[in-house]
Each structure stands twice: as C-alpha cells, then as structure tokens.
Short mmCIF file of C-alpha atoms and ligand atoms in Angstrom, two decimals:
data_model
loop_
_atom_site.label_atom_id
_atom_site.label_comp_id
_atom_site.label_asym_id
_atom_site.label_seq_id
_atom_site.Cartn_x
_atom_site.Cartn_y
_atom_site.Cartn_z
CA UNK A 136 -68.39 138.46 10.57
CA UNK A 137 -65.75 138.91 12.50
CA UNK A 138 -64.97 141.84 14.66
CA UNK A 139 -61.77 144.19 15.14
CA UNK A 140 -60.67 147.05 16.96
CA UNK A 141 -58.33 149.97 14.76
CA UNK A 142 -55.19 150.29 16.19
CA UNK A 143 -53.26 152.22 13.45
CA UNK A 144 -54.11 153.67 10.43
CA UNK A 145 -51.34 154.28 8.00
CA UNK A 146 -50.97 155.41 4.40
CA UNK A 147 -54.94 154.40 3.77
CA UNK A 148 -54.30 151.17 5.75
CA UNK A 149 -56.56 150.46 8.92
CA UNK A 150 -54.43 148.19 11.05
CA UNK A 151 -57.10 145.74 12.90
CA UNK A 152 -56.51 143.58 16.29
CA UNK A 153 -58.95 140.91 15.94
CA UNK A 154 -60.63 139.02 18.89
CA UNK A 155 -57.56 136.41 18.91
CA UNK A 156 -54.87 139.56 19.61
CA UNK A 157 -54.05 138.93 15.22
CA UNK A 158 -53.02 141.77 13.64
CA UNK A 159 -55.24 142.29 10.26
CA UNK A 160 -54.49 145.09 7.53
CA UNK A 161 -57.67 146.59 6.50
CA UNK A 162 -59.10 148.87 3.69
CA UNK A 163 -62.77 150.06 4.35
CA UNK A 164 -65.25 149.31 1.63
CA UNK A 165 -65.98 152.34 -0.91
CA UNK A 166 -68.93 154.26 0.68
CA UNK A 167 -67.03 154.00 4.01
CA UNK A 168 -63.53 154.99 2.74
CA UNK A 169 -64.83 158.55 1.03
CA UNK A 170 -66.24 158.95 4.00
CA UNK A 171 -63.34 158.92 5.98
CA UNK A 172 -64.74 157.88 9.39
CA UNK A 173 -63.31 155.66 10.53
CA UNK A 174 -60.71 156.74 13.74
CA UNK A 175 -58.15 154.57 15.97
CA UNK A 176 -60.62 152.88 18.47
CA UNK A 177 -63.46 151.79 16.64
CA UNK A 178 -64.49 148.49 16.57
CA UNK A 179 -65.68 147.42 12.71
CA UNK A 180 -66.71 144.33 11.57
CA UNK A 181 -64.39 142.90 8.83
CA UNK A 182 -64.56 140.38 5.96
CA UNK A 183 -60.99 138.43 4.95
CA UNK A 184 -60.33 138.39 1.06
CA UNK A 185 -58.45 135.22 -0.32
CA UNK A 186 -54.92 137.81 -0.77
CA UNK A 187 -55.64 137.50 2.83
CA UNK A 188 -56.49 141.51 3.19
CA UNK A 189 -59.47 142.65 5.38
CA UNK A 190 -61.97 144.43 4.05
CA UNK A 191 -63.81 146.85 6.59
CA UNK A 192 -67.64 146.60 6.08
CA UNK A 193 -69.00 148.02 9.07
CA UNK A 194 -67.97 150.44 11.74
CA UNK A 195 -69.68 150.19 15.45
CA UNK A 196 -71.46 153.27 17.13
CA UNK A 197 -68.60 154.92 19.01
CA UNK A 198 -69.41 155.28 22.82
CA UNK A 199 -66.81 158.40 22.67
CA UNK A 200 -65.50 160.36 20.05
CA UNK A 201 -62.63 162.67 20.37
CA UNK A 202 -61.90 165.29 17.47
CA UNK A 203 -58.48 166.47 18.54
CA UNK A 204 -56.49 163.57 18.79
CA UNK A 205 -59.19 161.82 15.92
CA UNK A 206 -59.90 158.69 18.97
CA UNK A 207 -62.72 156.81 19.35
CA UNK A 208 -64.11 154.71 22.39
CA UNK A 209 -61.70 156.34 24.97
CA UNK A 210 -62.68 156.53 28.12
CA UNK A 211 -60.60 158.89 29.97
CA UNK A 212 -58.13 161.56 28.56
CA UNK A 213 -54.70 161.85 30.15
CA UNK A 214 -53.72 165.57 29.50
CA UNK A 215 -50.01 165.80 29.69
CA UNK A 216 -48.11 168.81 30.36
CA UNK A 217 -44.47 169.28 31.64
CA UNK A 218 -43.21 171.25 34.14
CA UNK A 219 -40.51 172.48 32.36
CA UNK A 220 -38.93 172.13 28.69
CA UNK A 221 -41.76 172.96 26.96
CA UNK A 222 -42.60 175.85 29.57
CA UNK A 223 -44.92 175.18 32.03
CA UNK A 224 -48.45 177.21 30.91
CA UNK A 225 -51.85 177.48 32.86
CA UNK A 226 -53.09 179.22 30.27
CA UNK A 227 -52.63 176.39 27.77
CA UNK A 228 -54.00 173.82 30.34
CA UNK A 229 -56.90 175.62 31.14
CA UNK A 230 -57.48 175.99 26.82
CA UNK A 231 -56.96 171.93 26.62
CA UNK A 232 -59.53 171.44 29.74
CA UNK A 233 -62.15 173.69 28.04
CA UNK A 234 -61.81 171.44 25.41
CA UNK A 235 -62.28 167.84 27.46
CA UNK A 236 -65.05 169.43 29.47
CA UNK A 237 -66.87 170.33 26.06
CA UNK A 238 -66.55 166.92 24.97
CA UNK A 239 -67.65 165.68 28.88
CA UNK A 240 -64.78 163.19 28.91
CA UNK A 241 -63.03 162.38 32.24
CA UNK A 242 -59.69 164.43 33.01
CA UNK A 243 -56.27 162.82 34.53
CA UNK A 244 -53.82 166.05 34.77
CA UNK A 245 -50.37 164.55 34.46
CA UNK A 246 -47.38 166.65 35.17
CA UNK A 247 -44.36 165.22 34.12
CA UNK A 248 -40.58 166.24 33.72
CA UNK A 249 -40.83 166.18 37.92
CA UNK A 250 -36.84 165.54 37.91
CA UNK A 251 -36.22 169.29 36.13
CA UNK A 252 -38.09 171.28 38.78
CA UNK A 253 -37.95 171.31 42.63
CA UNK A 254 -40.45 169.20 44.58
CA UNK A 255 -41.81 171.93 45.62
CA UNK A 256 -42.72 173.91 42.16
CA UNK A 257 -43.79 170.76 41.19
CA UNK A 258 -46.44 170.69 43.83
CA UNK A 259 -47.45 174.36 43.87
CA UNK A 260 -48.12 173.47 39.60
CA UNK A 261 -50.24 170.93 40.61
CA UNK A 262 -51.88 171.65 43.58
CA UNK A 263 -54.77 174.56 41.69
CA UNK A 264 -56.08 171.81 39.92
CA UNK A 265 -56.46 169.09 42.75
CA UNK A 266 -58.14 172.37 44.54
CA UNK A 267 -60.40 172.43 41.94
CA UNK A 268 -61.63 168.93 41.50
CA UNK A 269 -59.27 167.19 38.97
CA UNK A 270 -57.48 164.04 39.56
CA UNK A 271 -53.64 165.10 39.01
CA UNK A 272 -50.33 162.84 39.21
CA UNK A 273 -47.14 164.00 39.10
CA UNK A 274 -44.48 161.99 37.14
CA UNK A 275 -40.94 161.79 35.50
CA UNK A 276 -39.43 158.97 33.21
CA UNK A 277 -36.43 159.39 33.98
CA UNK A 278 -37.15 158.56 38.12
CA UNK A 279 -39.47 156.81 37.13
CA UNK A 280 -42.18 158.87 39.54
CA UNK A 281 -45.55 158.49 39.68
CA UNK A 282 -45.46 154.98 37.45
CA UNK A 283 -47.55 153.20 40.22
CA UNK A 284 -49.88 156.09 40.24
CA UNK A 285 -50.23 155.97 36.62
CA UNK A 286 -50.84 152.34 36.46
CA UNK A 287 -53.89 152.51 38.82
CA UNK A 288 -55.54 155.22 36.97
CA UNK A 289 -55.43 153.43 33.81
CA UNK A 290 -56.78 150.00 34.93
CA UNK A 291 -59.71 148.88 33.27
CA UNK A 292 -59.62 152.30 31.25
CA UNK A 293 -59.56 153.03 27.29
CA UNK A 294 -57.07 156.22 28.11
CA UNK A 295 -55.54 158.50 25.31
CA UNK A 296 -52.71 160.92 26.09
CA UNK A 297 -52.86 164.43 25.25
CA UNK A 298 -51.28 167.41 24.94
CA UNK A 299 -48.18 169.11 23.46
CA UNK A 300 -45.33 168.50 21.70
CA UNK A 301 -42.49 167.10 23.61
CA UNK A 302 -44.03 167.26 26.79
CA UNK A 303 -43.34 163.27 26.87
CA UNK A 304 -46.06 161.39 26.27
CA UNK A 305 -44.66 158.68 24.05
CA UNK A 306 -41.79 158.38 26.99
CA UNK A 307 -44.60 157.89 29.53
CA UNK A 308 -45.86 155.07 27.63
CA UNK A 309 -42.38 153.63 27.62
CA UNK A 310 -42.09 154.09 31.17
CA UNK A 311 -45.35 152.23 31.99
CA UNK A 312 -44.83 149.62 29.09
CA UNK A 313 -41.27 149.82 28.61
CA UNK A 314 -41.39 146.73 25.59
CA UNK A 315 -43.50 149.15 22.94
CA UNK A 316 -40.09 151.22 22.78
CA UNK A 317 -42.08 154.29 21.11
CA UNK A 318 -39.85 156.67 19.51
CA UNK A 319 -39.53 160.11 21.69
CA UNK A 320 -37.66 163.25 19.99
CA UNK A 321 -35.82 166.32 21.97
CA UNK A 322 -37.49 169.48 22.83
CA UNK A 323 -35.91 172.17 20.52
CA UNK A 324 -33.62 174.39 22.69
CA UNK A 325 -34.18 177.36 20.26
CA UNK A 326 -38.13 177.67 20.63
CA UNK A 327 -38.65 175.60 23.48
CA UNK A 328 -40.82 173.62 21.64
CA UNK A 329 -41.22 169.79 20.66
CA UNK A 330 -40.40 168.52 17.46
CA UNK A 331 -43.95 166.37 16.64
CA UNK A 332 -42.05 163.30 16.70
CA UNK A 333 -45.10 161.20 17.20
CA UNK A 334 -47.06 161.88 13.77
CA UNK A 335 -49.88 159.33 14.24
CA UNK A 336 -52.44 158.15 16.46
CA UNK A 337 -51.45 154.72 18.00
CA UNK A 338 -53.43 152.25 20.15
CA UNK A 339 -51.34 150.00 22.62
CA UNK A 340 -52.99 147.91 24.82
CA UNK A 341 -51.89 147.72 28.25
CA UNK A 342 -50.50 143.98 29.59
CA UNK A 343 -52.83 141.58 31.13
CA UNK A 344 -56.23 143.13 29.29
CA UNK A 345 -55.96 145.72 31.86
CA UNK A 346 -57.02 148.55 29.25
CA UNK A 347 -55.90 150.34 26.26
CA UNK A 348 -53.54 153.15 26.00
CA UNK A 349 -53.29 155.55 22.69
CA UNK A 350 -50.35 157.62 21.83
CA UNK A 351 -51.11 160.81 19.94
CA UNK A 352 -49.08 163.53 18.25
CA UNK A 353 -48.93 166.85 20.43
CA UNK A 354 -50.32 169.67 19.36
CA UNK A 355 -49.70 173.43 20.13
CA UNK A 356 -52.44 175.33 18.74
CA UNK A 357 -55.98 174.48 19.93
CA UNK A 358 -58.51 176.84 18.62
CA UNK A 359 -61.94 176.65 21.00
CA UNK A 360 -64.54 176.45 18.14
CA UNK A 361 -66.09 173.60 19.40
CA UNK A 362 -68.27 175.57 22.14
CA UNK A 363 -70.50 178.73 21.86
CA UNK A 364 -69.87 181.58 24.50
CA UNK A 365 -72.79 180.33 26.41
CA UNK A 366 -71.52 176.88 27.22
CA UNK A 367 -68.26 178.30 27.96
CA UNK A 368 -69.27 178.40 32.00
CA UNK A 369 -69.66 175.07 32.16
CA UNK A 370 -65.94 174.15 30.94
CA UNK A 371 -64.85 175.24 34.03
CA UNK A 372 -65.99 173.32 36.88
CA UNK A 373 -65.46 175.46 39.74
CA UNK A 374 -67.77 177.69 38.68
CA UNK A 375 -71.11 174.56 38.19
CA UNK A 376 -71.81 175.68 42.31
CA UNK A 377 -71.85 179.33 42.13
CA UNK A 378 -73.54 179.46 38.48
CA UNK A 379 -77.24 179.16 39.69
CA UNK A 380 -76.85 181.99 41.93
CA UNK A 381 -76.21 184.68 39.48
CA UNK A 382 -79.16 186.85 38.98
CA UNK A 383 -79.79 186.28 35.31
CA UNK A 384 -79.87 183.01 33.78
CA UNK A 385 -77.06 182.65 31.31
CA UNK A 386 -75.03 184.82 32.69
CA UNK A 387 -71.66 185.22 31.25
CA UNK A 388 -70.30 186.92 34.31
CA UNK A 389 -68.97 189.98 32.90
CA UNK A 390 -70.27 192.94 33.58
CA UNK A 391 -73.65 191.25 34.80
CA UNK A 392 -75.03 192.77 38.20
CA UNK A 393 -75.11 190.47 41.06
CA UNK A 394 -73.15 187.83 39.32
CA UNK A 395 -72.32 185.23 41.94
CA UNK A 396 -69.13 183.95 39.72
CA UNK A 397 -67.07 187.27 40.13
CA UNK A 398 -68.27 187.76 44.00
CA UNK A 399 -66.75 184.60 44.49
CA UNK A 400 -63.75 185.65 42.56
CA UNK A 401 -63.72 188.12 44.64
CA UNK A 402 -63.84 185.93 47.75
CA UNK A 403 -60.97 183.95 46.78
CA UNK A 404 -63.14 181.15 46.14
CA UNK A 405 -62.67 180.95 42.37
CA UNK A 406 -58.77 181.19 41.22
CA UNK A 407 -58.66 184.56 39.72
CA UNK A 408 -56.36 183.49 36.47
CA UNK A 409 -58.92 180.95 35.93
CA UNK A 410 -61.62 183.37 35.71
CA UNK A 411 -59.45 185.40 33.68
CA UNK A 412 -58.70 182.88 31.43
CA UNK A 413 -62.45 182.45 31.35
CA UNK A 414 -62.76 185.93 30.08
CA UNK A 415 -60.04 185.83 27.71
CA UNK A 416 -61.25 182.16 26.35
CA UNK A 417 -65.12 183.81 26.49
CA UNK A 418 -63.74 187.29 23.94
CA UNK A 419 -62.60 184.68 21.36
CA UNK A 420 -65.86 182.95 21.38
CA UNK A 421 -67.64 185.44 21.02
CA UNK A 422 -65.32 187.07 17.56
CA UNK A 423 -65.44 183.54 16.59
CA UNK A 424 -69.50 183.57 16.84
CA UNK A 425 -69.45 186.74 15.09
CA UNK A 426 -66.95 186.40 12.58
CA UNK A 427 -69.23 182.99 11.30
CA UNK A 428 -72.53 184.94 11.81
CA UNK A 429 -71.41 187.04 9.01
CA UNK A 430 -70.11 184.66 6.97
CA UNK A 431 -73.51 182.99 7.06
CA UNK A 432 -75.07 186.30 6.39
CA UNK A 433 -72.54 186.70 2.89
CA UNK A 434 -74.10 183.11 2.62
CA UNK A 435 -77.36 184.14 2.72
CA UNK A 436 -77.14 186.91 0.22
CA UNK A 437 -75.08 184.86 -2.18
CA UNK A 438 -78.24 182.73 -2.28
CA UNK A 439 -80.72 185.80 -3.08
N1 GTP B 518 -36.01 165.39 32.06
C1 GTP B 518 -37.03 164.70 31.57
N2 GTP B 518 -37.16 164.57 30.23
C2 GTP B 518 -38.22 163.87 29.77
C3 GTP B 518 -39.18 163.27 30.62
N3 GTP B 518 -40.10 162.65 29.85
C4 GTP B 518 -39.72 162.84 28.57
N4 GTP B 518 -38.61 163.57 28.50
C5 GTP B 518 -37.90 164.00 27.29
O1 GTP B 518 -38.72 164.92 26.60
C6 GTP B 518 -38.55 164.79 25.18
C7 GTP B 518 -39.89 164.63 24.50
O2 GTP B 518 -40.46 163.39 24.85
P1 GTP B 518 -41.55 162.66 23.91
O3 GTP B 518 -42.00 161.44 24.66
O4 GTP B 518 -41.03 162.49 22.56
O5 GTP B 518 -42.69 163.78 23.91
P2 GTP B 518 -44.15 163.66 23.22
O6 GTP B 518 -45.09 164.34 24.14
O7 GTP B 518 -44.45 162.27 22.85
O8 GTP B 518 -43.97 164.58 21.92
P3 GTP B 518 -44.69 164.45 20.44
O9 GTP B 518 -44.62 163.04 20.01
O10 GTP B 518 -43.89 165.37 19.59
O11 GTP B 518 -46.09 164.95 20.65
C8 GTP B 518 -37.59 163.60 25.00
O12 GTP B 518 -36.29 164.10 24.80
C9 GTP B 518 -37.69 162.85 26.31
O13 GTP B 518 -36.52 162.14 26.63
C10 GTP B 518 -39.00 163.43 32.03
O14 GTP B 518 -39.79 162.96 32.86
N5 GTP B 518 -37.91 164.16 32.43
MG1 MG B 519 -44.81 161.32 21.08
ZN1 ZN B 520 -72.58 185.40 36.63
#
C-alpha cells in the first residue's frame, strides 16, 4: 500500500505527498474519520479509488505529537515571538516554554521584527534565555537577519513554528523559502494584536530534502492544563540543578524550608521573573487541579 505524509487538511480533505513528491487528496476510512486523528505530519498508508481519490486506511505511530498547533512527527518547535508589534512579553514566552518542556520537545527561541528595535534591546530580549540554556536566533524579514542562522537549525529537522498572532511566522517561512509566497496579514494598530491570518496548519518541505517546515496559526491564549503543579518544576530548566537539593522531595518551592530553588533565587542564580512566573504559572495549576477535583467529586455523587 502505498505510503503518504499529511500536509494539509482542508474542509474534511487530508492532502497527501506521496513517496514520488505527488500530491494525493485523501478522505480517511469511516472508523478513522469519527475518530478524528489524524494531524498534519502523519504518515498513513493510502489506497487509490478508480475517481482517482485516496482513501486513508492506516495512520503510522507518531514519534511526536503536538496538541497546540494539532502536528505530528515534528522534531523541533520554533517558538516565535517579536520584539515589537505584538509587544514583546516574557511572561507569554515563559507560558509557551512550559508548554514545549511538558511535551519534552526541543526549543529554538526566535526573535524576530529585529529591524523595529535597537540592536541592543534586541540582545538584552534574548540574551535570559541563551543564559539559561535555550538555543535563540535573532531575525527580521525585512533585513533579512538571521536567515543563515535559521537555515542551519532546521537542516535535517521536522520543525513547526509557533507562537502568536502576527508575530511573523508565515513571513519567516517566506524569507527562508521565498517561492511558497504564504499569505502574512498586519498586526492591528488598535490592540496590538495579529489578525490570525494563517487559519490552518500547513506542512512545507524545505528544498533539497533538507527537512520539513509547518506553518501554524498563532495563538494568544494558552491555558497550562496539560501539567499538574508537581511537574511544573521541571518546565523550567534552570531550576533541574538546584531541584535535588531542596530538603523535601517534591518541593514546590514556596514557602518550603530550606528550598534550594529560592536560595538560589536569592543568589542571583535563578532569574527572579522566571521564578515568579513559576509561582504565578504554579497558583493556576493548582485552582485548575482543584476546580476539576470537584467536578469529579459532583461526578461521583451524580453516580450514587
Ligand atoms: N518590521 C517587521 N515586520 C515584520 C517582520 N516579519 C513579519 N512582519 C510583519 O508582521 C505582520 C505579521 O506577519 P505574519 O507572517 O502574517 O505573522 P504570523 O505569525 O504568521 O501570524 P498568524 O498567521 O496570524 O499567526 C506582517 O505585516 C508582516 O509583514 C519583521 O521582521 N519586521
Ligand atoms: Mg501566519
Ligand atoms: Zn524547593
């Protein structure tokens, strides 16, 4: 049978690229279309009907799955932010790495819009999270900075771009494949926000078979109720060396005594708007955990 990889999926139509670079439209077969499982990335095996329509009989186990963009069989995540226009936000960076570390996918932090800030706010955005362990680039389409950067991150890689509205990730892709001519919308001037011009997930693979980039819509909101409170800790990656050394195992570093996370807070060691972030991230968890405890409890007593 032969084999494809989902590169669209429109209207209830699974665009295919078969083994020959052929496009193939695509329904999935009953059980597997109510289930709904099938996400841009997967590689399904596929039977050809004479109105020369695929019919999708089989999808592979994913190596990756992604929830928020729906991708599967990335490899790497390219968060993209902007320095400026939408406003530049650790908080909302630190939210979207929480969220990659849950899922234990590698990070590339790309900063773009370079051109609207000075070089040096530019760097001092950056430079936290290189401090802290994450690969970062810093890039604008319009000079066109950072492109040879970019290119040597994604080699060999299965990357999907991330992050906001308008913070221009369909423009990157333009800028490092300038023939796919994705569509890019302005940033709203009255809320300083994009407009979700990109509404679907999009796989578009790089020239020469050197890897696979996926455009994605942005998103603003990202609610962290993929992770308990515990697990929390280990989202942020500064804190893996200093976590064994707390006195009590599980330690949330709150108002724990001899907590080795806030003394090196204290220290200067640990960024102290990341640990506050921590905290802030670590308050909704925990109303989160408690607002579904209860809900399981009405559960409970409905079934009585
Ligand atoms: N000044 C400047 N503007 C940029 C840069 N990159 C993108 N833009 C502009 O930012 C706006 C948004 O770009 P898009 O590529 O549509 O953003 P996006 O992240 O794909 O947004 P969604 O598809 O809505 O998620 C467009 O008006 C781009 O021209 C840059 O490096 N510098
Ligand atoms: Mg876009
Ligand atoms: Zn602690």
């Amino acid at each position: 049978m032969p084999v494809g990889r989902v590169v669209r999926i429109v209207g209830g139509f699974y665009y295919l690229q078969n083994e020959r670079g052929e496009t193939v439209v695509a329904v999935p077969r009953g059980k597997l279309r109510q289930s709904g499982n099938i996400f841009v990335g997967d590689l399904v095996d596929y039977e050809m009907l004479p109105s020369d329509q695929g019919v999708i009989e089989n999808v592979h186990p994913r190596k990756t799955e992604l929830k928020r963009p729906y991708v599967a069989n990335v490899t790497q995540v390219a968060l993209v932010f902007a320095h400026k226009d939408p406003d530049f936000n650790y908080c909302l960076i630190d939210r979207f790495l929480v969220m990659l570390e849950a899922y234990h996918l590698p990070t590339l932090l790309v900063f773009n819009k370079s051109d609207l800030v000075e070089a040096e706010c530019a760097e001092e955005n950056a430079e936290p999270y290189r401090k802290i362990g994450y690969r970062t680039v810093c890039t604008s389409t319009k000079t066109r900075q950072g492109r040879a950067e970019m290119l040597a991150e994604l080699a060999g890689e299965a990357t999907t771009l991330a992050g906001p509205s308008g913070v221009g990730k369909s423009a990157l892709i333009n800028m490092i494949v300038p023939e796919y001519q994705l569509k890019t919308g302005k940033v709203s001037e009255k809320i300083g926000r994009g407009r979700h011009t990109t509404r679907e997930v999009q796989l578009l693979p790089l020239p020469e078979k050197k890897g696979f980039l996926f455009d994605t819509p942005g998103f603003t909101r990202l609610d962290l109720d993929f992770i308990s409170p515990r697990d929390l800790t280990h989202c942020f990656i500064e804190f893996a060396e200093f976590n064994p050394e707390c006195r009590f195992v599980g330690c949330l570093h709150q108002q724990e005594p001899d907590c080795a996370v806030k003394a090196a807070v204290q220290e200067g060691k640990i960024f102290s708007w990341r640990y506050e972030h921590y905290l802030l991230f670590l308050e909704e968890l925990k109303k989160l955990e408690a607002r579904q405890y209860l809900r399981s409890g009405e559960n409970r007593s409905k079934r009585r």
